[in-house]
mmCIF file with all atom_site columns, C-alpha atoms in Angstrom:
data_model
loop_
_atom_site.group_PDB
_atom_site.id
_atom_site.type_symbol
_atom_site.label_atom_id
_atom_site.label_alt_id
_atom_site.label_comp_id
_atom_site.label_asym_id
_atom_site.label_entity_id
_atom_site.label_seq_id
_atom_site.pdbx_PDB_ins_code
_atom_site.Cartn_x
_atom_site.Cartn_y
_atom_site.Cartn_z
_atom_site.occupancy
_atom_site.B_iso_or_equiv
_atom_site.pdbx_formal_charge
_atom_site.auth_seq_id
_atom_site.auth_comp_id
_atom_site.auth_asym_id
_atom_site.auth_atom_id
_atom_site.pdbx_PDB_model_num
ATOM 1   C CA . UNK A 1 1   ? 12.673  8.239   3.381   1.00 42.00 ? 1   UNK A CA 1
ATOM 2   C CA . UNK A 1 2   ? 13.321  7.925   -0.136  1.00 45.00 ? 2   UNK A CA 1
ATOM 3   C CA . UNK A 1 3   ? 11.888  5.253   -2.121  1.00 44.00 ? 3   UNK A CA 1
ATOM 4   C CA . UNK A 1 4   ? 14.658  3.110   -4.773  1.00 61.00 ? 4   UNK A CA 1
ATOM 5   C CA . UNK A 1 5   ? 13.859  1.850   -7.923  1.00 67.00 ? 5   UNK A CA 1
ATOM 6   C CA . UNK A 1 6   ? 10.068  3.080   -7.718  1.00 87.00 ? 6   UNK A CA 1
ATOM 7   C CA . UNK A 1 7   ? 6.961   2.133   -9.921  1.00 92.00 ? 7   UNK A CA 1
ATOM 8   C CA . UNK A 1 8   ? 4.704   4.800   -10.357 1.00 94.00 ? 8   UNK A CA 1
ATOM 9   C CA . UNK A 1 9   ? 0.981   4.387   -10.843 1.00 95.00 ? 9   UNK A CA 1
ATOM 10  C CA . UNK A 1 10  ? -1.881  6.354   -11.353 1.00 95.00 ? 10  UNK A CA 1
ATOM 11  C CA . UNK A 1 11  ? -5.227  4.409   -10.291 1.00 95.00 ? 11  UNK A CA 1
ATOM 12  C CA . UNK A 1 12  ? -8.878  5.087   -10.607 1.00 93.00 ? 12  UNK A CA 1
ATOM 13  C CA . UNK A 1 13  ? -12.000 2.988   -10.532 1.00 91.00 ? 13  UNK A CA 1
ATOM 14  C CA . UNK A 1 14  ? -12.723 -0.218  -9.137  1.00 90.00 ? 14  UNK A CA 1
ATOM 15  C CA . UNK A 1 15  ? -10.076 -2.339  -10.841 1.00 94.00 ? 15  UNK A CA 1
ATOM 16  C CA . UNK A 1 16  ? -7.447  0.333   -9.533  1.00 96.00 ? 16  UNK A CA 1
ATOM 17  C CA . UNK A 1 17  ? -6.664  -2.638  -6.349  1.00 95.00 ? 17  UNK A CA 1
ATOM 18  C CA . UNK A 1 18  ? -6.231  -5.255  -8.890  1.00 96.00 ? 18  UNK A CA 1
ATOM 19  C CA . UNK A 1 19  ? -4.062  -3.339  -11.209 1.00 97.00 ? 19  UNK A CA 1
ATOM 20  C CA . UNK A 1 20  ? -2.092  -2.052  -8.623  1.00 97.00 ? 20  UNK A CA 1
ATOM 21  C CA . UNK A 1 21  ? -0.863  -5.767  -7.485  1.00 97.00 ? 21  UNK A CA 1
ATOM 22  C CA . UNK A 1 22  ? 0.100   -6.885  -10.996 1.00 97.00 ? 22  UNK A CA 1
ATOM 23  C CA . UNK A 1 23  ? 1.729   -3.833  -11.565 1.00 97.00 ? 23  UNK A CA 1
ATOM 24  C CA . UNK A 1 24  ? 2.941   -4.637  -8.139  1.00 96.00 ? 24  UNK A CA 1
ATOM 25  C CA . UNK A 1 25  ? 4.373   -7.768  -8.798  1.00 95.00 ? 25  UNK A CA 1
ATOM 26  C CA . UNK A 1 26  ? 5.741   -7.178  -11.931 1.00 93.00 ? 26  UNK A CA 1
ATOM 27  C CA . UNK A 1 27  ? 7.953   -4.208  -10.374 1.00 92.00 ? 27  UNK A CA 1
ATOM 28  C CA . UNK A 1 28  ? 9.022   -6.182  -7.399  1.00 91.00 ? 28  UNK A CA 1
ATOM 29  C CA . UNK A 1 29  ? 9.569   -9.530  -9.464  1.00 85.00 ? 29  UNK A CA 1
ATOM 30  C CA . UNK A 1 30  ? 12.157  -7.246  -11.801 1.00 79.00 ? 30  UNK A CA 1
ATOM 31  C CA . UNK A 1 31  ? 13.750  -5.313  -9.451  1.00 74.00 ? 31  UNK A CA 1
ATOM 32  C CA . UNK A 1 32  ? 14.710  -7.833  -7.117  1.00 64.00 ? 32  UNK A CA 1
ATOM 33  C CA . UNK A 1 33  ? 18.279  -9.409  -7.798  1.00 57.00 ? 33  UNK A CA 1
ATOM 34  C CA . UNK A 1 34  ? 18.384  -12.926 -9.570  1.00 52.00 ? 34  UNK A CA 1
ATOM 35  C CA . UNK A 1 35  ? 20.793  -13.819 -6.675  1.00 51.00 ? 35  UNK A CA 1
ATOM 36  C CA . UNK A 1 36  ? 18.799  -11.817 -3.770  1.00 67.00 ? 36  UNK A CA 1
ATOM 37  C CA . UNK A 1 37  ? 15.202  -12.938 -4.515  1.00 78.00 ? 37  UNK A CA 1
ATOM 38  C CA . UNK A 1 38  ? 12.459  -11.575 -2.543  1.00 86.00 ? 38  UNK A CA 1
ATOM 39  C CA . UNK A 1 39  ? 10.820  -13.630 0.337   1.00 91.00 ? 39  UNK A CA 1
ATOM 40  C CA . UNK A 1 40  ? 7.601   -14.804 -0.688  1.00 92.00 ? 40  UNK A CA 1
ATOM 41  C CA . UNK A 1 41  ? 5.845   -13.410 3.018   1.00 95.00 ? 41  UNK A CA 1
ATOM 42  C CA . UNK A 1 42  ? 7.500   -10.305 1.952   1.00 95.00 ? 42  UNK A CA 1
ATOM 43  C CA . UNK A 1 43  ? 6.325   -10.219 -1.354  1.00 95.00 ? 43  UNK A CA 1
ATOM 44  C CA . UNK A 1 44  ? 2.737   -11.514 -0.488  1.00 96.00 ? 44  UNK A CA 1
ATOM 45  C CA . UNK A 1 45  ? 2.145   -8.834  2.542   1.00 97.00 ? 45  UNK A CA 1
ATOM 46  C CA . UNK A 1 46  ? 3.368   -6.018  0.174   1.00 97.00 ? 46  UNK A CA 1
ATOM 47  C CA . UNK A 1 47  ? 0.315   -7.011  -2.556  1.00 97.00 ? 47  UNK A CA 1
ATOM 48  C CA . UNK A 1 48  ? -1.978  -7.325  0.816   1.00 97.00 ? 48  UNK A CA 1
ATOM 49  C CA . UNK A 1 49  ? -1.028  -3.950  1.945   1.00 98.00 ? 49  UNK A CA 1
ATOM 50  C CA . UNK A 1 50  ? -1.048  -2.800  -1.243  1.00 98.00 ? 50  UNK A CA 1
ATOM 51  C CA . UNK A 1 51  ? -4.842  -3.880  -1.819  1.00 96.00 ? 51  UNK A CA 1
ATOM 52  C CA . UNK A 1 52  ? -5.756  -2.338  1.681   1.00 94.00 ? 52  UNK A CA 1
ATOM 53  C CA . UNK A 1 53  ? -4.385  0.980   0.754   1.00 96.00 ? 53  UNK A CA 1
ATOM 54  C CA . UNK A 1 54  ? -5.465  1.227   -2.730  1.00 96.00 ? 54  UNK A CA 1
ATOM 55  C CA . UNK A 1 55  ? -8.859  -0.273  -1.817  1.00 93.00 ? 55  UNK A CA 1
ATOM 56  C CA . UNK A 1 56  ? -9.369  2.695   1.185   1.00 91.00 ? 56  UNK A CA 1
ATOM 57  C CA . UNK A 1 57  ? -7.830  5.376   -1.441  1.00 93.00 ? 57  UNK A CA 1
ATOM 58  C CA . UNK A 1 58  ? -10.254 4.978   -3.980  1.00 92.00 ? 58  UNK A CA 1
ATOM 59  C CA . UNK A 1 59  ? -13.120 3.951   -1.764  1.00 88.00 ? 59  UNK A CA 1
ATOM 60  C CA . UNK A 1 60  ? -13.208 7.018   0.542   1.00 85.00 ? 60  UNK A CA 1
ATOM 61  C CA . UNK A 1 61  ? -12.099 9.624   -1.279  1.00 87.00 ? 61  UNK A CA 1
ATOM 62  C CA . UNK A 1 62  ? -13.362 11.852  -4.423  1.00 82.00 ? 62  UNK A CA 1
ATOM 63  C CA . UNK A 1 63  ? -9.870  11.328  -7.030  1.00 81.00 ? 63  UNK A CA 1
ATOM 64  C CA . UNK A 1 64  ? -8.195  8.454   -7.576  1.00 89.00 ? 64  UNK A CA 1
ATOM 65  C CA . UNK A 1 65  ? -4.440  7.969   -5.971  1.00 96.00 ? 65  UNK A CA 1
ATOM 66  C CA . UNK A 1 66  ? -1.223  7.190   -6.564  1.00 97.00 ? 66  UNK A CA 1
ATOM 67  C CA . UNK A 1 67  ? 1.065   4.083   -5.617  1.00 98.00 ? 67  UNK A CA 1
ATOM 68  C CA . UNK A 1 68  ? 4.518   4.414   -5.222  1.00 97.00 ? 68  UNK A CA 1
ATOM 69  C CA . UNK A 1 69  ? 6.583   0.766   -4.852  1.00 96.00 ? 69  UNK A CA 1
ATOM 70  C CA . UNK A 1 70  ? 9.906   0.729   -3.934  1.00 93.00 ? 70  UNK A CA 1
ATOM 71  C CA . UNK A 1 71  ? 12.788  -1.919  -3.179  1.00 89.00 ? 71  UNK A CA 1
ATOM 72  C CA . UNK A 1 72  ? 15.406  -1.393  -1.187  1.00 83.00 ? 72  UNK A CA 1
ATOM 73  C CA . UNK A 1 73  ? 18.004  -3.438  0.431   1.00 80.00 ? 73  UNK A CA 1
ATOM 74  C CA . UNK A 1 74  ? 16.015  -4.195  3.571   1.00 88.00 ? 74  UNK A CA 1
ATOM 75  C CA . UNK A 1 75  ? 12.419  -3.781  2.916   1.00 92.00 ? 75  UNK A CA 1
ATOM 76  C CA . UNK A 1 76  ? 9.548   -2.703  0.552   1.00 95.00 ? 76  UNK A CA 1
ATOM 77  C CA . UNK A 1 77  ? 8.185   0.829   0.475   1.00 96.00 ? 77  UNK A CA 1
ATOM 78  C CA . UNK A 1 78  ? 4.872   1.523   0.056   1.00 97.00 ? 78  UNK A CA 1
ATOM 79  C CA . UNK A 1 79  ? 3.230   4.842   -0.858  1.00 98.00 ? 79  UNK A CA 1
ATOM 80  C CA . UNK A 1 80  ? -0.388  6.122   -1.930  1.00 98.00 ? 80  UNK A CA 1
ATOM 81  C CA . UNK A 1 81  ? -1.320  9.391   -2.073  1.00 97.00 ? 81  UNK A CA 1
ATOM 82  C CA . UNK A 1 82  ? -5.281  10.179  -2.685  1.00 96.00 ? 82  UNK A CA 1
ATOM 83  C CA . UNK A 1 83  ? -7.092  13.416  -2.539  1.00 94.00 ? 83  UNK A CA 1
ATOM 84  C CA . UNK A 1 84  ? -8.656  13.386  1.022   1.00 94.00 ? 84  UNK A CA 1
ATOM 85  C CA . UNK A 1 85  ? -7.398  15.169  4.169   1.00 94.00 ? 85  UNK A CA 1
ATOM 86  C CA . UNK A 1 86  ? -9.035  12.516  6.719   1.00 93.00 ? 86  UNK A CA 1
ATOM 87  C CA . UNK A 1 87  ? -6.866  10.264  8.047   1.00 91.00 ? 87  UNK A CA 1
ATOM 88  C CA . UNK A 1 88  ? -7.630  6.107   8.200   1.00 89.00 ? 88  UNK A CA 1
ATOM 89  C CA . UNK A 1 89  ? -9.572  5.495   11.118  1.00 83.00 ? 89  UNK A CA 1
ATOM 90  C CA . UNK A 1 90  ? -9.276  1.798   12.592  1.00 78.00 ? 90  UNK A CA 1
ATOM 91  C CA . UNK A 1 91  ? -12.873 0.367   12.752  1.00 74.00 ? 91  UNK A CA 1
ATOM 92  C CA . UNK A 1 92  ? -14.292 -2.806  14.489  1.00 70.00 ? 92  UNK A CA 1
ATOM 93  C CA . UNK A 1 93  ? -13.567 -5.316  11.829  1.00 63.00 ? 93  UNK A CA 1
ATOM 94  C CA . UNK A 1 94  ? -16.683 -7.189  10.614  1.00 61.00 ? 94  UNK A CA 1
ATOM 95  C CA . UNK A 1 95  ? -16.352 -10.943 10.554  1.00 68.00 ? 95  UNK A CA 1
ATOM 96  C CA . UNK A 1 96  ? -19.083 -11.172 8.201   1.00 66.00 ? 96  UNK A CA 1
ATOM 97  C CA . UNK A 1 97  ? -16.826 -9.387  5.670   1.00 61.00 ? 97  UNK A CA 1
ATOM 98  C CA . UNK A 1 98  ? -18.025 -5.989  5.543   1.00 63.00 ? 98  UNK A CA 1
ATOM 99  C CA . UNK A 1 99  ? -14.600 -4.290  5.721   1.00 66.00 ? 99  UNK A CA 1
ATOM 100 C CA . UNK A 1 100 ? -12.726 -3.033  8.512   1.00 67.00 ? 100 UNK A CA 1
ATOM 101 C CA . UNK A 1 101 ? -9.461  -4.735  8.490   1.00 74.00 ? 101 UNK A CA 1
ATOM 102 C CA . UNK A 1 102 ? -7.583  -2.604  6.268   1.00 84.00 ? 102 UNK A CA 1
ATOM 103 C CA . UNK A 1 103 ? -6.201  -0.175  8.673   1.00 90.00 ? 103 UNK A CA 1
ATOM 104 C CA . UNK A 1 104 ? -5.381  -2.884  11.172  1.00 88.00 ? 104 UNK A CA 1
ATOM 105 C CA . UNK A 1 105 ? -3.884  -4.899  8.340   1.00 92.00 ? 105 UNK A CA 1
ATOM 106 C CA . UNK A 1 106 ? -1.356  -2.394  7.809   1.00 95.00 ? 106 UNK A CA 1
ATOM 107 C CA . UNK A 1 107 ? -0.386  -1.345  11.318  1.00 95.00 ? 107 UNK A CA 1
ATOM 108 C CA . UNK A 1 108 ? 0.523   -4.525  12.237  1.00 95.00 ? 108 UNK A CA 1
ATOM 109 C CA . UNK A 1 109 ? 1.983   -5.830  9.152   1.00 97.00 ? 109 UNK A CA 1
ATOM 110 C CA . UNK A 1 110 ? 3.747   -3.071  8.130   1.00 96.00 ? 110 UNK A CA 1
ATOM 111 C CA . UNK A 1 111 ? 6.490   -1.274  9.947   1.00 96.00 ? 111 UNK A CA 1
ATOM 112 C CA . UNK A 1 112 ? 7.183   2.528   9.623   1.00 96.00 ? 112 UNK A CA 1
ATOM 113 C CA . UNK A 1 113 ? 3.778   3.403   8.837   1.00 97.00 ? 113 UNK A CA 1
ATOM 114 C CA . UNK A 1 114 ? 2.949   7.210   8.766   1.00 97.00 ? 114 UNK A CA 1
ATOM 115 C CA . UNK A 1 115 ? 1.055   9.846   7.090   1.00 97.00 ? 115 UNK A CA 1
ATOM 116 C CA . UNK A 1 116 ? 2.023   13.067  5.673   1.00 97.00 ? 116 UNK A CA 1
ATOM 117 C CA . UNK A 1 117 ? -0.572  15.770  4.556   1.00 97.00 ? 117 UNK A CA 1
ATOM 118 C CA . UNK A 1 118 ? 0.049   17.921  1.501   1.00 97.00 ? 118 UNK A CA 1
ATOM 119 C CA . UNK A 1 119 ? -0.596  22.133  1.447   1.00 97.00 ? 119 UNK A CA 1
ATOM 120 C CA . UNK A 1 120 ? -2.396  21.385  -1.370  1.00 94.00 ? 120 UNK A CA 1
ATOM 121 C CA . UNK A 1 121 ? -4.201  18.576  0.163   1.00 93.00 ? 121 UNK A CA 1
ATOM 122 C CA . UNK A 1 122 ? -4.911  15.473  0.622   1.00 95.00 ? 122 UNK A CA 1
ATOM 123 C CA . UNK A 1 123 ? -2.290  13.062  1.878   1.00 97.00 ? 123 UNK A CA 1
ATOM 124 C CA . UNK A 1 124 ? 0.016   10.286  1.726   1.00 98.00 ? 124 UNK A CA 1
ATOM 125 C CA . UNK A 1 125 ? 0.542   6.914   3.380   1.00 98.00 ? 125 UNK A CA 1
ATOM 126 C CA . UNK A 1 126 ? 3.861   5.049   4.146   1.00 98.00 ? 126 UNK A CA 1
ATOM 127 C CA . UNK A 1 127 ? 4.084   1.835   4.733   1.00 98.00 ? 127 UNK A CA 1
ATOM 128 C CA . UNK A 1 128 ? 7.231   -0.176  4.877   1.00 97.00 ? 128 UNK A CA 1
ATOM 129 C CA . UNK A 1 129 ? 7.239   -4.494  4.791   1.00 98.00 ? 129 UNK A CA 1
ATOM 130 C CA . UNK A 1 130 ? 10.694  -5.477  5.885   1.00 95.00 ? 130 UNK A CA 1
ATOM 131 C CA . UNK A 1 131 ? 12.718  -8.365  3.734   1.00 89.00 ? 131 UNK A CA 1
#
């Protein structure tokens, strides 16, 4: 599914999460139509998602990733791409707030959520949030 009007992002490091949702917001907030704004649940979910995915990528694997934001008519796209073959593996979450929602997060907030794997490897995660 092709992604319009994408942001591109390389991220590293332990700020990578927060940069990614100003970078984000910024994108979303300029792409979006002065006469079609985006729904604030929309908008907030994507930056959720957004924090879940980046979070995992840079977490759990040995590189850095990349986000890929898109807007389209009907929904926000979501892509990161990191450096690991392993696939996210839902986990009992931990109420103390030890992790472990992430993957649930984004399977039941997001729709259209799949992963492809590279030759080269590692892999990338889709995630769409519907407008």
């Amino acid at each position: 599914m092709p992604l319009q009007l994408v942001l591109h992002l390389d991220l590293h490091g332990r700020s990578a999460p927060t940069q990614a949702r100003r970078a984000a917001r910024a994108h979303l907030a300029g792409t979006a139509a002065d006469d079609d704004e985006l729904p604030p649940l929309a908008l907030d979910t994507a930056l959720l998602l957004i924090s879940e995915l980046v979070t995992n990528a840079v977490r759990h694997t040995s590189g850095g990733c990349m986000l890929e934001v898109g807007l389209a008519s009907d929904g926000i796209d979501i892509e990161v791409t990191d450096t690991s073959d392993a696939e996210p593996e839902a986990r009992g979450a931990d109420r103390r707030g030890e992790g472990g929602w992430g993957w649930h997060l984004v399977n039941r907030l997001g729709t259209d959520v799949g992963i492809r794997h590279h030759a080269a490897g590692g892999k990338t995660i889709h995630v769409r949030v519907p407008c």
